[in-house]
Short mmCIF file of N, CA and C and ligand atoms in Angstrom, two decimals:
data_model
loop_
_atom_site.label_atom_id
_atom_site.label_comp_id
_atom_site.label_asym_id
_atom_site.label_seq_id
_atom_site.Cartn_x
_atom_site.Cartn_y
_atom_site.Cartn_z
N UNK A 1 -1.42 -18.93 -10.77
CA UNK A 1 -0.60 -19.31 -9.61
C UNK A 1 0.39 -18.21 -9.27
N UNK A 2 1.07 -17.79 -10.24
CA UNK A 2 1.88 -16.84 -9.87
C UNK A 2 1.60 -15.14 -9.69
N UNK A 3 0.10 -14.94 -10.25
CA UNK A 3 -0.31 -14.03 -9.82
C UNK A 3 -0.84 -14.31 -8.30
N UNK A 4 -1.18 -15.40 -7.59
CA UNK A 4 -1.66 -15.96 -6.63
C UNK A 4 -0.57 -15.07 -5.62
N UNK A 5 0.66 -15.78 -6.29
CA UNK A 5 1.84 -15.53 -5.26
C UNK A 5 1.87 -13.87 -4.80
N UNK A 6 1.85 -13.16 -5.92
CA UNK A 6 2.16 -11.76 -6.58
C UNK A 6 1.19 -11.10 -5.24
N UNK A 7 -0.30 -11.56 -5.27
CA UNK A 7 -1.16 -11.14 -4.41
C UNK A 7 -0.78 -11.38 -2.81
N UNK A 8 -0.23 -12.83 -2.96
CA UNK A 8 -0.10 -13.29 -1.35
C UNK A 8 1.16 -12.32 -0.76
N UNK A 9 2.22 -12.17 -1.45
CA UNK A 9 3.17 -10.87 -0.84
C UNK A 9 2.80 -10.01 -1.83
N UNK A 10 2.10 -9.57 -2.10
CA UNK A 10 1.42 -8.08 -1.63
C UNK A 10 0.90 -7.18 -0.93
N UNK A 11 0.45 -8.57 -0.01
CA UNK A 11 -0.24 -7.95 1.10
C UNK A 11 -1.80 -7.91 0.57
N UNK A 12 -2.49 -8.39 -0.25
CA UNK A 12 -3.87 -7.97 -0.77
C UNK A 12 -4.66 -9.24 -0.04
N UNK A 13 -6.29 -8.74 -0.12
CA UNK A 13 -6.68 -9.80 -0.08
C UNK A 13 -7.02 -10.89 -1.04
N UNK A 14 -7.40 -12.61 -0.78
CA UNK A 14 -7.39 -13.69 -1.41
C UNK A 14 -8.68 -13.61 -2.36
N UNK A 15 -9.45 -12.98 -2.29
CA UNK A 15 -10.99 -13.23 -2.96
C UNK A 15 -10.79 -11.46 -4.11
N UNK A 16 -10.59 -10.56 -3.82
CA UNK A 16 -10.55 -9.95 -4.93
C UNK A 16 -9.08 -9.11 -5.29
N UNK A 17 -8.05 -9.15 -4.60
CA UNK A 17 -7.04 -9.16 -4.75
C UNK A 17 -6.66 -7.56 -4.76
N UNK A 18 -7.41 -6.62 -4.40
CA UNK A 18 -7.76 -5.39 -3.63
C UNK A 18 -7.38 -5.04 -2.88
N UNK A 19 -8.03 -5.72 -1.75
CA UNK A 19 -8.17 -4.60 -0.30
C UNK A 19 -6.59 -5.03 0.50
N UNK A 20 -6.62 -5.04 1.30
CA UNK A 20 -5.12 -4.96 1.85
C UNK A 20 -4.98 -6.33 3.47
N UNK A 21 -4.67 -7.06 3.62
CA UNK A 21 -4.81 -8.39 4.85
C UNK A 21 -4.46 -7.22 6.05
N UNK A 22 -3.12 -6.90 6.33
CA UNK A 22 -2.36 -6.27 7.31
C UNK A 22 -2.27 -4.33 7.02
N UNK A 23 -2.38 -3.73 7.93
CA UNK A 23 -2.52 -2.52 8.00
C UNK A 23 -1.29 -1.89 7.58
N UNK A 24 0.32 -2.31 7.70
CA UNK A 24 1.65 -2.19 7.35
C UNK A 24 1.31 -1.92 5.62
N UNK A 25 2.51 -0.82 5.62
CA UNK A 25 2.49 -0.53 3.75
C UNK A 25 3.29 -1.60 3.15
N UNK A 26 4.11 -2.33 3.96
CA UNK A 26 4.45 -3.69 3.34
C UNK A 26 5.04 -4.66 4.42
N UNK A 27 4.38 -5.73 3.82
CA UNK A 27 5.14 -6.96 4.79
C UNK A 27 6.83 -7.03 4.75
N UNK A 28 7.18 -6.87 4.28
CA UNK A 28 8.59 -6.78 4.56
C UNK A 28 9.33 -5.98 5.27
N UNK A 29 8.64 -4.65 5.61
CA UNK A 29 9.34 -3.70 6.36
C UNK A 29 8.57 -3.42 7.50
N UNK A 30 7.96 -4.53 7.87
CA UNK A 30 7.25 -4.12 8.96
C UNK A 30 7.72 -5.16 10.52
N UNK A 31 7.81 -4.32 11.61
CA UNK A 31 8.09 -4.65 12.99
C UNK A 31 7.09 -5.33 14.06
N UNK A 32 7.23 -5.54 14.74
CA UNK A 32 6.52 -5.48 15.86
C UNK A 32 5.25 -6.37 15.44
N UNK A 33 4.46 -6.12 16.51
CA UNK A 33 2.89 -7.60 16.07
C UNK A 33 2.29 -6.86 15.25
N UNK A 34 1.46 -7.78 14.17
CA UNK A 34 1.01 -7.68 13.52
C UNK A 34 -0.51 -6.81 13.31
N UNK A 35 -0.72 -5.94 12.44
CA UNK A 35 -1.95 -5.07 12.64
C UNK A 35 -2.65 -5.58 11.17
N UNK A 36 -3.58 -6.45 11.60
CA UNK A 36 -4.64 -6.43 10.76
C UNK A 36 -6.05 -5.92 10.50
N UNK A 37 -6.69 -5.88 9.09
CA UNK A 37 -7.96 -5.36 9.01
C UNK A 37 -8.39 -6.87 9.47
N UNK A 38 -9.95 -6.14 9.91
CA UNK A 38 -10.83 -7.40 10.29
C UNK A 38 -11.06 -8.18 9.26
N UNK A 39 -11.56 -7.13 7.62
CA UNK A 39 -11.91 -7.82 6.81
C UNK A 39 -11.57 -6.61 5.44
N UNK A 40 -12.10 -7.26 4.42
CA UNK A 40 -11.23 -6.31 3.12
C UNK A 40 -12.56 -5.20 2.85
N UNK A 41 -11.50 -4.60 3.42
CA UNK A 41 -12.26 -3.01 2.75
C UNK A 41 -12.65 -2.68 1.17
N UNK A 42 -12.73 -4.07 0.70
CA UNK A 42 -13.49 -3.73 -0.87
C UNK A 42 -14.28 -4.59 -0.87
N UNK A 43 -13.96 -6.07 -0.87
CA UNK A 43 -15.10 -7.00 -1.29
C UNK A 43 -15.52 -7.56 0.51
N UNK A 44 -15.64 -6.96 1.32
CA UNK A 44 -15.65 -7.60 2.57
C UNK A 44 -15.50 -9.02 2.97
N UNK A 45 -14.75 -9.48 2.44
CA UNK A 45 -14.38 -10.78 2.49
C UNK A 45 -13.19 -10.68 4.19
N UNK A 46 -13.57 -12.05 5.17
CA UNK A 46 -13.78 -11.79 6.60
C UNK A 46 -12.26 -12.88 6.33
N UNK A 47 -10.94 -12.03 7.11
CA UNK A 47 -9.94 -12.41 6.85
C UNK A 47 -9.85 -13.27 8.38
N UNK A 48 -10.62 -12.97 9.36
CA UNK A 48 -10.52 -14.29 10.14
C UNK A 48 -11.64 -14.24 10.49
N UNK A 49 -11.71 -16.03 10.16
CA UNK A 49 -13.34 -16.35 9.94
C UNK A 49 -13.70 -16.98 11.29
N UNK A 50 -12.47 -17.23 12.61
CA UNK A 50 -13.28 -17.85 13.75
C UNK A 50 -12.22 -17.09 14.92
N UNK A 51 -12.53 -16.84 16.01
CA UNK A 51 -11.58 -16.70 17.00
C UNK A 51 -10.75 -17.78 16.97
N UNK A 52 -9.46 -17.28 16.97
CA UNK A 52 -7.95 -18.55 17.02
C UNK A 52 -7.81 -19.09 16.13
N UNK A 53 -8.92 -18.42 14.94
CA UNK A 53 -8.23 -18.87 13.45
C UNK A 53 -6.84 -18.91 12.99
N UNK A 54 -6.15 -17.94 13.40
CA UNK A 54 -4.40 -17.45 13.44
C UNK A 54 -3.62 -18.99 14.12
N UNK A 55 -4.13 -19.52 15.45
CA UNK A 55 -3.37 -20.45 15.85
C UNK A 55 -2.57 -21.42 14.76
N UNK A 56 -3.44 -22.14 13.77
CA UNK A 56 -2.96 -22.89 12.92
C UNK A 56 -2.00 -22.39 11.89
N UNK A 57 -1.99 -21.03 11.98
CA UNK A 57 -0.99 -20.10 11.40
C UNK A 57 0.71 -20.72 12.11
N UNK A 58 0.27 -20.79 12.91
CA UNK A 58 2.05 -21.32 13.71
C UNK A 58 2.52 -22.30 13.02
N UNK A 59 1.95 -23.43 12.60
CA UNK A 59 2.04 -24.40 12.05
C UNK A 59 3.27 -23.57 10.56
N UNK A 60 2.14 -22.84 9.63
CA UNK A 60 2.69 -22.23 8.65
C UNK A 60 4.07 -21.81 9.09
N UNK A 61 4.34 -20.97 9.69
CA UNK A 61 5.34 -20.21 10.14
C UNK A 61 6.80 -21.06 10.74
N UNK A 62 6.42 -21.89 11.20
CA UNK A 62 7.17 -23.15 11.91
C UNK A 62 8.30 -23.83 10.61
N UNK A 63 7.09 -24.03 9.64
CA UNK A 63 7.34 -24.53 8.36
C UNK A 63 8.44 -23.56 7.71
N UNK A 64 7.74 -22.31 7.69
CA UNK A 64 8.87 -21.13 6.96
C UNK A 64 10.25 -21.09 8.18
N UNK A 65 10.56 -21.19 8.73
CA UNK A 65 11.35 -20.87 9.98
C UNK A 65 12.20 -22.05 9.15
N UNK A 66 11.78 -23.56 9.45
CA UNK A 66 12.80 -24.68 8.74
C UNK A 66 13.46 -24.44 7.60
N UNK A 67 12.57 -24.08 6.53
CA UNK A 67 12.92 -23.97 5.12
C UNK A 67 13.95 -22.55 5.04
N UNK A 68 13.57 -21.22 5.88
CA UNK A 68 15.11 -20.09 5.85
C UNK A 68 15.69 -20.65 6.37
N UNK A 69 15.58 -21.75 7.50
CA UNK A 69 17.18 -22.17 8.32
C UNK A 69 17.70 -23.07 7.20
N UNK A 70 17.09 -23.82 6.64
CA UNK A 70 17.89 -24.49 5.48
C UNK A 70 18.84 -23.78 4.54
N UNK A 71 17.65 -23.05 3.86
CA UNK A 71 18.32 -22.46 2.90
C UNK A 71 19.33 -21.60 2.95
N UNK A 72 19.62 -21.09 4.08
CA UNK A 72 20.74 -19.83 5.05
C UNK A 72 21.58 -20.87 4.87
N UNK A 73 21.78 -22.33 6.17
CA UNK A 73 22.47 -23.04 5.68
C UNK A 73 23.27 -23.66 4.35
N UNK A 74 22.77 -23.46 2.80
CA UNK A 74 23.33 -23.77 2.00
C UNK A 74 23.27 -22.93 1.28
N UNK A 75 23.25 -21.45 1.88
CA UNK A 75 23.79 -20.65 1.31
C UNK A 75 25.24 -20.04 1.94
N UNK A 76 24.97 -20.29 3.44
CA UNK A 76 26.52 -19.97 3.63
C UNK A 76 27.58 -21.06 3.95
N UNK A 77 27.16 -21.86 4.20
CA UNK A 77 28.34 -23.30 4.13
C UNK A 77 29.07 -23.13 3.41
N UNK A 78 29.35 -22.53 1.61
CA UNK A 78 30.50 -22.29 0.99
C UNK A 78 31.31 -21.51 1.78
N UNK A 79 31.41 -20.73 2.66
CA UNK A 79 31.74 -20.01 3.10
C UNK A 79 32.49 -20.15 4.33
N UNK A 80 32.64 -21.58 4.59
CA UNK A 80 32.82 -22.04 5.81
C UNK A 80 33.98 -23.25 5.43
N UNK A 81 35.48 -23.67 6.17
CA UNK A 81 35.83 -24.52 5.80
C UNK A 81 35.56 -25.93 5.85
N UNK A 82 34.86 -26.47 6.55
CA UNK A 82 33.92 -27.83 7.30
C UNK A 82 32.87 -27.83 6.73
N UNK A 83 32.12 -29.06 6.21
CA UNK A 83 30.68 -28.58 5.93
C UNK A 83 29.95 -28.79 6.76
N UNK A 84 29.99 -28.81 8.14
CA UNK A 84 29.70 -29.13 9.25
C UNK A 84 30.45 -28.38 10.18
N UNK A 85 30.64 -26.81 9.96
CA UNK A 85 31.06 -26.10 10.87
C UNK A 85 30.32 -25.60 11.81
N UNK A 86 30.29 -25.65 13.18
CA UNK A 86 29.08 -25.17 14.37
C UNK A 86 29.09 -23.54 14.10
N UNK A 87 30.16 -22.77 13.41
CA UNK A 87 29.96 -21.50 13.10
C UNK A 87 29.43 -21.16 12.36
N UNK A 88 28.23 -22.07 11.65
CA UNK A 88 27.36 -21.39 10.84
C UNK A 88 26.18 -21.19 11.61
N UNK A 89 25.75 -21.81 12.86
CA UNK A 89 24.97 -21.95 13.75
C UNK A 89 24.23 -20.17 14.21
N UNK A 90 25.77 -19.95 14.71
CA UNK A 90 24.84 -18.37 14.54
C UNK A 90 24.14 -17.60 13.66
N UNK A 91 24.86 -17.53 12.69
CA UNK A 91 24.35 -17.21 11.18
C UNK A 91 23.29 -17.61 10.93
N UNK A 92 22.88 -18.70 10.82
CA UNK A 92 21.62 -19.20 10.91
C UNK A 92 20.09 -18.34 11.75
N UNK A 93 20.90 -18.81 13.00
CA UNK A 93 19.96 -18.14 14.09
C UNK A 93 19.61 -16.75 13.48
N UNK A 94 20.64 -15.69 13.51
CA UNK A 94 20.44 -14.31 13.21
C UNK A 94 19.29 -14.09 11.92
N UNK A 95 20.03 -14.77 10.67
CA UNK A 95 18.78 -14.67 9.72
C UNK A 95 17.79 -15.00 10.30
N UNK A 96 17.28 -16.19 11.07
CA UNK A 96 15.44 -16.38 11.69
C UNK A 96 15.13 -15.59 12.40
N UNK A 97 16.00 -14.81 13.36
CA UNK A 97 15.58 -14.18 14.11
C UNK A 97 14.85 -12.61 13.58
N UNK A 98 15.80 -12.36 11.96
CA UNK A 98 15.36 -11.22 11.29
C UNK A 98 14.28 -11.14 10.61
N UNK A 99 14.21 -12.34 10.14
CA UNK A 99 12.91 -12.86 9.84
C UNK A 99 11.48 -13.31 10.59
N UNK A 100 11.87 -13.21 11.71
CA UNK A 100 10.66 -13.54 12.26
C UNK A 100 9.61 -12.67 12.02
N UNK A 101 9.50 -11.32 12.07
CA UNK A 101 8.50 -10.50 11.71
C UNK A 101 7.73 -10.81 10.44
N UNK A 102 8.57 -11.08 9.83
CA UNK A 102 8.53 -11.03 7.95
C UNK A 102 7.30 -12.38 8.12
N UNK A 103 7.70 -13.92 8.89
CA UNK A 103 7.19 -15.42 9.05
C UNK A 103 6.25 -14.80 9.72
N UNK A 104 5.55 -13.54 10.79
CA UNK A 104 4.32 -13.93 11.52
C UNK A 104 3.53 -13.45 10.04
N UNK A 105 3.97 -12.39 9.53
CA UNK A 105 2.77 -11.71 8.33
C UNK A 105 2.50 -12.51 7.31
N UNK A 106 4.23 -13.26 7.33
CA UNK A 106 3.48 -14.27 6.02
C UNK A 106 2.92 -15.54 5.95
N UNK A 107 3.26 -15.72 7.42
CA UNK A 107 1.97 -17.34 7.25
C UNK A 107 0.74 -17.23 7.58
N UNK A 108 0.19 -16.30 8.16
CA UNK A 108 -0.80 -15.94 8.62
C UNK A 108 -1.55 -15.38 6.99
N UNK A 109 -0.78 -14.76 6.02
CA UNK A 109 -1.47 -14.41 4.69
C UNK A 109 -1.51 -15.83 3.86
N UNK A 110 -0.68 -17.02 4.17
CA UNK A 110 -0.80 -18.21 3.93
C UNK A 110 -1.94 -18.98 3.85
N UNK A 111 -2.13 -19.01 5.54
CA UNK A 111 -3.30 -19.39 6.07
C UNK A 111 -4.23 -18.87 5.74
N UNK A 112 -4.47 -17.65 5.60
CA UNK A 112 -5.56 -17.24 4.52
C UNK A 112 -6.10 -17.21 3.42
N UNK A 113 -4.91 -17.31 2.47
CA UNK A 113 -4.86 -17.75 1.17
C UNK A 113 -5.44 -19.74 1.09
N UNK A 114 -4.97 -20.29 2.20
CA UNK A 114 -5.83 -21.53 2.24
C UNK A 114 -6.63 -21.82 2.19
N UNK A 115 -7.42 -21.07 2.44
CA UNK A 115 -8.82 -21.19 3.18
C UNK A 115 -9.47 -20.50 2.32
N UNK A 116 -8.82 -19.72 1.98
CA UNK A 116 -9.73 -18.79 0.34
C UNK A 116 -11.09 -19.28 -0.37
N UNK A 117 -10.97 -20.70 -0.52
CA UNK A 117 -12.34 -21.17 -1.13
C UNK A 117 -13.39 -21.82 -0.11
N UNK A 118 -13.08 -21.75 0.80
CA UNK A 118 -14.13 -22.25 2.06
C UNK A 118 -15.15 -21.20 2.20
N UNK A 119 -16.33 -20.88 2.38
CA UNK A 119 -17.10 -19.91 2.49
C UNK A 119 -17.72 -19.86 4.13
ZN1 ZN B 201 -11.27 -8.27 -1.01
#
């Protein structure tokens, strides 16, 4: 499992844990839309297996978007005198918004990693 993880931000692919999902030298420092291989340049394993396979990826990403706004939230609320201050609101926003790049690469390697045993 936790090599699972190790692979899924790595950027590798799900079937031999090799070839590379996204063309970026790492998901974390990468901008702009996303550049993927079609499929893994070692075990050719086909990283999208239908046109609009990615759509259900939003779903993923939607999910990650809630869970950093949470967790931003209770990480900076100490920080705030109210625990219900509307000035954490921005704060919030800004982290998702920095993250958004980071949420398209990684649910989309999610969604792939799902589907991993479907042939
Ligand atoms: Zn592979």
């Amino acid at each position: 499992m936790l090599k699972l993880l190790k692979q899924l931000l790595g950027n590798k692919c799900p079937k031999c844990g090799e070839g590379k999902v996204f063309k970026d030298k790492s998901i974390f420092l990468s901008i702009g839309a996303p550049k993927m291989n079609t499929e893994c340049s070692v075990c050719d394993y086909k990283f999208m297996k239908e046109p609009g396979f990615f759509i259900g990826a939003m779903y993923v990403s939607y999910g990650l978007g809630v869970a950093e706004g949470l967790i931003t939230y209770f990480i900076a609320s100490p920080f705030f005198e109210k625990s219900l201050d509307l000035r954490i609101i921005p704060v919030i926003v800004l982290v998702m918004l920095l993250l958004t790049f980071l949420n398209i690469r990684l649910s989309r390697l999610i969604w792939i990693y799902m589907f991993r045993s479907i042939k």
